[in-house]
Amino acid sequence: MNEWKLKVFGILTILVIVAVLHIKLFQFSEIVHQGALRTLLCLGRVIKVDTSESVDQIVTFQVISGQFGGETVRVNNIWSGRAFGDRVLRKGDVLFLEIPLRRQNQTTIDEVRMLEYFRTPFLLYITGLLGCLMIYVGGMKGLRAILTLFVDALVVLFVLVPLMLKGYNPIAVALFIAGTLTLSTFVIITGFSFKVVSGVLATLGGLVAVGVLSVISQKVMVLTGLADEFGFLELGIALWRTEGAHGWNFTGLLSAGVILGAVGAMMDVGMSISSSVYEVKQVNPNITVRQAIRAGLNVGRDIMGSMADTLIFAYLG
């Protein structure tokens, strides 16, 4: 299969996947049990907004998923003056709705509550666009890059998180996961070669340095891994009330987050320098080891400033 056909096939595949997931997303509905109370979580689209009554907005929703799909409900959208909680709804907005089920085989809606905006479809479209651009620009390497994203996600969800929950040292787990993902990413994208070996070694060296600095920083700066204001958030309250979280190493989790946040930049620098030296060697096979090292250092000096800015702005943001 030539490069052009491969790109068309890959882009069409992504578009089909996005279309199927789009349909699945808008069919979302789930019954949640809270003790003896059952509630239906579903989706509703705003079809009418009325601001003529005493409340701030009377919003008419059409339920678009679940057992009450197609029915219309009215909700009083009362504003409290708090920007983080008030919603100014417009026609066409899609939100999660919560409908209490007080009877078995309930056929009518007695009460409905608005929840958060339904933001997932937009994220799906952006992800699909990213995948199409990666394939259009990168061809086979773009496909391999997409594969690495899936591998990374699976490793984080099914290896990193379970190991953390089982109580293993967060820094050690983060270093192990980062090293594993570095090797898999390089091998999948470029295949196995000497530049992969040097790139992996460079990234692992950087990861070890970050791990050592993290431990030293914890001791010197007496870090706790927690923030005072965090406890006033619902997430913080729920977390601290969970018995399973009482033994968590929050300081280690903070360092693990820093390590995982920096591994992408380390891989970028490591592979950039390794590829540059490899290409120099390919063009001039007679180059000595000393000259190759000097070429790598020159490339490293050139990209050092831009990569430092990348990390600073990433964490600053």
CSV table of C-alpha atoms in Angstrom, one decimal:
chain,number,residue,atom,x,y,z
A,1,MET,CA,0.0,0.0,0.0
A,2,ASN,CA,1.6,3.3,-1.1
A,3,GLU,CA,1.8,6.3,1.1
A,4,TRP,CA,-1.2,8.2,-0.3
A,5,LYS,CA,-3.5,5.2,0.0
A,6,LEU,CA,-2.3,4.6,3.5
A,7,LYS,CA,-3.1,8.2,4.5
A,8,VAL,CA,-6.6,8.0,2.9
A,9,PHE,CA,-7.3,4.7,4.7
A,10,GLY,CA,-6.1,6.0,8.0
A,11,ILE,CA,-8.1,9.2,7.9
A,12,LEU,CA,-11.3,7.4,6.8
A,13,THR,CA,-10.8,4.9,9.6
A,14,ILE,CA,-10.5,7.8,12.2
A,15,LEU,CA,-13.6,9.5,10.7
A,16,VAL,CA,-15.6,6.3,11.0
A,17,ILE,CA,-14.5,5.8,14.6
A,18,VAL,CA,-15.4,9.4,15.5
A,19,ALA,CA,-18.8,9.0,13.9
A,20,VAL,CA,-19.5,5.8,15.8
A,21,LEU,CA,-18.3,7.3,19.1
A,22,HIS,CA,-20.4,10.4,18.4
A,23,ILE,CA,-23.5,8.2,18.2
A,24,LYS,CA,-22.6,6.3,21.3
A,25,LEU,CA,-22.0,9.4,23.3
A,26,PHE,CA,-25.4,10.9,22.5
A,27,GLN,CA,-27.0,7.6,23.6
A,28,PHE,CA,-25.5,7.9,27.1
A,29,SER,CA,-27.8,7.1,30.0
A,30,GLU,CA,-27.1,5.3,33.3
A,31,ILE,CA,-29.1,4.5,36.4
A,32,VAL,CA,-27.2,5.4,39.6
A,33,HIS,CA,-28.0,3.8,42.9
A,34,GLN,CA,-27.6,6.1,46.0
A,35,GLY,CA,-28.9,3.8,48.8
A,36,ALA,CA,-32.5,3.2,48.2
A,37,LEU,CA,-32.8,6.1,45.7
A,38,ARG,CA,-32.3,5.5,42.0
A,39,THR,CA,-31.6,8.3,39.6
A,40,LEU,CA,-31.3,8.4,35.9
A,41,LEU,CA,-28.4,10.3,34.4
A,42,CYS,CA,-29.1,11.2,30.8
A,43,LEU,CA,-28.7,14.0,28.3
A,44,GLY,CA,-31.0,17.0,27.5
A,45,ARG,CA,-30.8,19.6,24.8
A,46,VAL,CA,-32.1,23.2,25.4
A,47,ILE,CA,-34.9,23.9,22.9
A,48,LYS,CA,-36.3,27.0,24.5
A,49,VAL,CA,-35.2,29.7,27.0
A,50,ASP,CA,-37.7,32.0,28.6
A,51,THR,CA,-36.5,35.0,30.7
A,52,SER,CA,-39.9,36.7,31.2
A,53,GLU,CA,-40.8,35.0,34.5
A,54,SER,CA,-39.6,35.8,38.0
A,55,VAL,CA,-36.8,33.4,37.9
A,56,ASP,CA,-33.7,34.1,35.9
A,57,GLN,CA,-34.3,31.5,33.2
A,58,ILE,CA,-37.0,29.0,32.5
A,59,VAL,CA,-35.3,26.4,30.3
A,60,THR,CA,-37.1,23.8,28.3
A,61,PHE,CA,-35.1,20.7,27.7
A,62,GLN,CA,-35.7,17.8,25.3
A,63,VAL,CA,-34.4,14.6,26.7
A,64,ILE,CA,-32.3,12.9,24.0
A,65,SER,CA,-31.2,9.7,25.8
A,66,GLY,CA,-32.5,7.1,28.2
A,67,GLN,CA,-35.9,5.8,28.8
A,68,PHE,CA,-37.5,9.3,28.6
A,69,GLY,CA,-35.9,10.1,25.3
A,70,GLY,CA,-38.0,12.6,23.3
A,71,GLU,CA,-39.9,14.0,26.2
A,72,THR,CA,-39.6,17.7,27.2
A,73,VAL,CA,-39.1,19.1,30.7
A,74,ARG,CA,-38.9,22.6,32.2
A,75,VAL,CA,-36.2,23.7,34.7
A,76,ASN,CA,-35.9,26.9,36.6
A,77,ASN,CA,-32.3,28.1,36.1
A,78,ILE,CA,-31.9,30.5,39.1
A,79,TRP,CA,-28.6,32.4,39.3
A,80,SER,CA,-26.8,32.8,42.6
A,81,GLY,CA,-24.3,35.5,41.5
A,82,ARG,CA,-21.4,33.0,41.6
A,83,ALA,CA,-19.6,32.8,38.3
A,84,PHE,CA,-18.3,29.3,38.8
A,85,GLY,CA,-21.8,27.9,39.5
A,86,ASP,CA,-24.2,30.0,37.4
A,87,ARG,CA,-25.0,28.9,33.8
A,88,VAL,CA,-26.4,31.2,31.1
A,89,LEU,CA,-28.0,28.7,28.9
A,90,ARG,CA,-28.7,29.1,25.2
A,91,LYS,CA,-30.8,27.2,22.7
A,92,GLY,CA,-28.9,24.2,21.5
A,93,ASP,CA,-26.8,23.6,24.7
A,94,VAL,CA,-26.6,20.0,25.8
A,95,LEU,CA,-26.3,19.2,29.5
A,96,PHE,CA,-26.4,16.2,31.8
A,97,LEU,CA,-29.8,15.8,33.5
A,98,GLU,CA,-30.5,13.9,36.7
A,99,ILE,CA,-34.0,12.4,37.0
A,100,PRO,CA,-35.0,10.7,40.3
A,101,LEU,CA,-36.8,7.4,39.8
A,102,ARG,CA,-39.1,7.1,42.7
A,103,ARG,CA,-41.2,4.2,41.4
A,104,GLN,CA,-40.6,0.9,39.6
A,105,ASN,CA,-41.4,1.2,35.9
A,106,GLN,CA,-41.8,4.9,36.2
A,107,THR,CA,-43.2,6.4,32.9
A,108,THR,CA,-43.3,10.1,33.8
A,109,ILE,CA,-40.7,12.7,34.9
A,110,ASP,CA,-41.6,14.1,38.3
A,111,GLU,CA,-38.4,16.1,38.9
A,112,VAL,CA,-35.3,17.0,37.0
A,113,ARG,CA,-32.0,18.6,37.9
A,114,MET,CA,-29.4,20.2,35.7
A,115,LEU,CA,-25.8,19.0,36.0
A,116,GLU,CA,-22.7,19.9,33.9
A,117,TYR,CA,-22.4,20.7,30.3
A,118,PHE,CA,-21.9,17.8,27.9
A,119,ARG,CA,-18.4,18.6,26.7
A,120,THR,CA,-17.2,15.2,25.6
A,121,PRO,CA,-18.2,15.5,21.9
A,122,PHE,CA,-16.0,18.5,21.3
A,123,LEU,CA,-13.0,16.7,22.9
A,124,LEU,CA,-13.8,13.8,20.6
A,125,TYR,CA,-13.8,16.0,17.5
A,126,ILE,CA,-10.5,17.7,18.5
A,127,THR,CA,-8.9,14.3,19.1
A,128,GLY,CA,-10.2,13.1,15.7
A,129,LEU,CA,-8.8,16.2,14.0
A,130,LEU,CA,-5.4,15.7,15.7
A,131,GLY,CA,-5.3,12.0,14.5
A,132,CYS,CA,-6.2,13.0,10.9
A,133,LEU,CA,-3.5,15.7,10.8
A,134,MET,CA,-0.9,13.3,12.3
A,135,ILE,CA,-1.7,10.8,9.5
A,136,TYR,CA,-1.8,13.4,6.8
A,137,VAL,CA,1.5,14.9,7.8
A,138,GLY,CA,3.4,11.9,9.1
A,139,GLY,CA,2.0,9.0,7.0
A,140,MET,CA,3.2,5.7,8.5
A,141,LYS,CA,5.0,7.4,11.3
A,142,GLY,CA,1.9,9.3,12.1
A,143,LEU,CA,0.0,6.0,12.5
A,144,ARG,CA,2.7,4.7,14.7
A,145,ALA,CA,2.6,7.9,16.8
A,146,ILE,CA,-1.2,7.3,17.3
A,147,LEU,CA,-0.5,3.7,18.3
A,148,THR,CA,2.0,5.0,20.9
A,149,LEU,CA,-0.8,7.2,22.4
A,150,PHE,CA,-3.0,4.2,22.8
A,151,VAL,CA,-0.2,2.2,24.4
A,152,ASP,CA,0.6,5.1,26.8
A,153,ALA,CA,-3.0,5.5,27.8
A,154,LEU,CA,-3.4,1.7,28.5
A,155,VAL,CA,-0.2,1.6,30.5
A,156,VAL,CA,-1.2,4.6,32.6
A,157,LEU,CA,-4.7,3.3,33.3
A,158,PHE,CA,-4.0,-0.4,33.8
A,159,VAL,CA,-0.4,-0.3,35.2
A,160,LEU,CA,0.4,3.1,36.7
A,161,VAL,CA,-2.8,3.7,38.6
A,162,PRO,CA,-3.2,0.1,40.0
A,163,LEU,CA,0.4,0.1,41.2
A,164,MET,CA,-0.2,3.5,42.9
A,165,LEU,CA,-3.4,2.3,44.5
A,166,LYS,CA,-1.6,-0.8,45.8
A,167,GLY,CA,0.8,1.4,47.8
A,168,TYR,CA,4.0,1.1,45.8
A,169,ASN,CA,6.4,4.0,46.0
A,170,PRO,CA,5.1,6.7,43.6
A,171,ILE,CA,8.5,7.9,42.5
A,172,ALA,CA,9.8,4.4,41.7
A,173,VAL,CA,6.6,3.6,39.8
A,174,ALA,CA,6.7,6.8,37.8
A,175,LEU,CA,10.4,6.2,36.9
A,176,PHE,CA,9.5,2.6,35.8
A,177,ILE,CA,6.5,3.7,33.8
A,178,ALA,CA,8.4,6.6,32.2
A,179,GLY,CA,11.3,4.3,31.2
A,180,THR,CA,8.9,1.7,29.8
A,181,LEU,CA,6.9,4.2,27.8
A,182,THR,CA,10.1,5.8,26.5
A,183,LEU,CA,11.4,2.5,25.1
A,184,SER,CA,8.0,1.5,23.6
A,185,THR,CA,7.5,4.9,22.0
A,186,PHE,CA,10.9,5.0,20.4
A,187,VAL,CA,10.7,1.4,19.1
A,188,ILE,CA,7.2,1.8,17.7
A,189,ILE,CA,7.8,5.1,15.9
A,190,THR,CA,11.4,4.5,14.6
A,191,GLY,CA,12.0,0.8,14.9
A,192,PHE,CA,15.0,-0.7,16.8
A,193,SER,CA,18.3,1.0,15.9
A,194,PHE,CA,21.3,2.5,17.6
A,195,LYS,CA,19.7,5.9,17.7
A,196,VAL,CA,16.8,4.4,19.7
A,197,VAL,CA,19.4,2.9,22.2
A,198,SER,CA,21.1,6.3,22.7
A,199,GLY,CA,17.8,8.1,22.9
A,200,VAL,CA,16.5,5.7,25.6
A,201,LEU,CA,19.7,5.9,27.6
A,202,ALA,CA,19.6,9.7,27.4
A,203,THR,CA,16.0,9.9,28.6
A,204,LEU,CA,16.6,7.4,31.4
A,205,GLY,CA,19.6,9.5,32.5
A,206,GLY,CA,17.3,12.5,32.7
A,207,LEU,CA,14.6,10.6,34.5
A,208,VAL,CA,17.1,9.4,37.2
A,209,ALA,CA,18.3,12.9,37.6
A,210,VAL,CA,14.7,14.2,38.1
A,211,GLY,CA,14.0,11.4,40.6
A,212,VAL,CA,17.1,12.2,42.7
A,213,LEU,CA,16.2,15.9,42.6
A,214,SER,CA,12.6,15.2,43.6
A,215,VAL,CA,13.7,13.3,46.7
A,216,ILE,CA,16.2,16.0,47.7
A,217,SER,CA,13.6,18.7,47.1
A,218,GLN,CA,11.0,16.9,49.2
A,219,LYS,CA,13.4,16.9,52.2
A,220,VAL,CA,14.9,20.4,51.8
A,221,MET,CA,11.6,22.2,51.1
A,222,VAL,CA,9.5,20.1,53.4
A,223,LEU,CA,6.9,19.4,50.8
A,224,THR,CA,3.5,17.8,51.8
A,225,GLY,CA,2.0,17.2,48.4
A,226,LEU,CA,-1.1,19.0,49.5
A,227,ALA,CA,-2.5,22.6,49.4
A,228,ASP,CA,-4.5,24.2,52.2
A,229,GLU,CA,-7.2,25.4,49.8
A,230,PHE,CA,-7.5,21.9,48.3
A,231,GLY,CA,-9.6,20.8,51.3
A,232,PHE,CA,-12.3,23.3,50.5
A,233,LEU,CA,-13.0,21.7,47.2
A,234,GLU,CA,-15.5,18.8,46.9
A,235,LEU,CA,-12.8,16.6,45.4
A,236,GLY,CA,-10.5,17.2,48.4
A,237,ILE,CA,-13.3,16.5,50.9
A,238,ALA,CA,-14.3,13.3,49.1
A,239,LEU,CA,-10.7,12.2,48.9
A,240,TRP,CA,-9.9,12.7,52.6
A,241,ARG,CA,-13.1,11.0,53.7
A,242,THR,CA,-12.2,7.9,51.7
A,243,GLU,CA,-10.5,5.3,54.0
A,244,GLY,CA,-8.4,4.0,51.1
A,245,ALA,CA,-6.7,7.3,50.7
A,246,HIS,CA,-5.5,7.7,54.3
A,247,GLY,CA,-2.2,5.9,53.6
A,248,TRP,CA,-1.4,7.6,50.4
A,249,ASN,CA,2.1,9.1,49.9
A,250,PHE,CA,1.0,12.6,48.7
A,251,THR,CA,4.5,13.9,48.7
A,252,GLY,CA,5.6,11.0,46.4
A,253,LEU,CA,2.6,11.6,44.2
A,254,LEU,CA,3.6,15.2,43.7
A,255,SER,CA,7.1,14.1,42.6
A,256,ALA,CA,5.7,11.4,40.4
A,257,GLY,CA,3.5,14.0,38.7
A,258,VAL,CA,6.6,16.1,38.0
A,259,ILE,CA,8.5,13.1,36.6
A,260,LEU,CA,5.6,12.2,34.3
A,261,GLY,CA,5.2,15.8,33.2
A,262,ALA,CA,8.8,16.1,32.2
A,263,VAL,CA,9.3,12.7,30.4
A,264,GLY,CA,7.8,14.0,27.2
A,265,ALA,CA,10.3,16.8,27.0
A,266,MET,CA,13.1,14.4,27.9
A,267,MET,CA,12.1,12.1,25.1
A,268,ASP,CA,11.9,15.0,22.7
A,269,VAL,CA,15.4,16.2,23.5
A,270,GLY,CA,16.9,12.7,23.7
A,271,MET,CA,15.6,11.6,20.3
A,272,SER,CA,16.4,15.0,18.6
A,273,ILE,CA,20.0,14.8,19.6
A,274,SER,CA,20.3,11.1,18.9
A,275,SER,CA,18.7,11.5,15.4
A,276,SER,CA,21.0,14.4,14.6
A,277,VAL,CA,24.1,12.5,15.5
A,278,TYR,CA,22.8,9.4,13.6
A,279,GLU,CA,22.3,11.5,10.5
A,280,VAL,CA,25.7,13.0,10.7
A,281,LYS,CA,27.2,9.5,11.0
A,282,GLN,CA,25.2,8.4,8.0
A,283,VAL,CA,26.4,11.3,5.9
A,284,ASN,CA,30.0,11.0,7.1
A,285,PRO,CA,30.8,7.4,8.2
A,286,ASN,CA,34.4,8.4,8.9
A,287,ILE,CA,33.5,10.7,11.8
A,288,THR,CA,35.2,9.8,15.1
A,289,VAL,CA,33.4,9.2,18.4
A,290,ARG,CA,34.8,12.5,19.7
A,291,GLN,CA,33.5,14.4,16.8
A,292,ALA,CA,30.1,12.7,17.1
A,293,ILE,CA,29.9,13.6,20.8
A,294,ARG,CA,30.8,17.2,19.9
A,295,ALA,CA,28.1,17.3,17.3
A,296,GLY,CA,25.5,16.1,19.8
A,297,LEU,CA,26.6,18.7,22.3
A,298,ASN,CA,26.2,21.4,19.7
A,299,VAL,CA,22.7,20.3,18.9
A,300,GLY,CA,21.9,20.1,22.7
A,301,ARG,CA,23.1,23.6,23.3
A,302,ASP,CA,21.0,24.9,20.4
A,303,ILE,CA,17.7,23.3,21.7
A,304,MET,CA,18.5,23.8,25.4
A,305,GLY,CA,17.0,27.3,25.6
A,306,SER,CA,13.8,26.5,23.7
A,307,MET,CA,13.2,23.3,25.7
A,308,ALA,CA,13.7,25.1,29.0
A,309,ASP,CA,11.1,27.7,27.9
A,310,THR,CA,8.8,24.8,26.9
A,311,LEU,CA,9.0,23.3,30.4
A,312,ILE,CA,8.7,26.7,32.2
A,313,PHE,CA,5.7,27.7,30.2
A,314,ALA,CA,4.0,24.3,30.6
A,315,TYR,CA,4.3,24.3,34.4
A,316,LEU,CA,3.6,28.0,34.6
A,317,GLY,CA,0.4,27.6,32.7
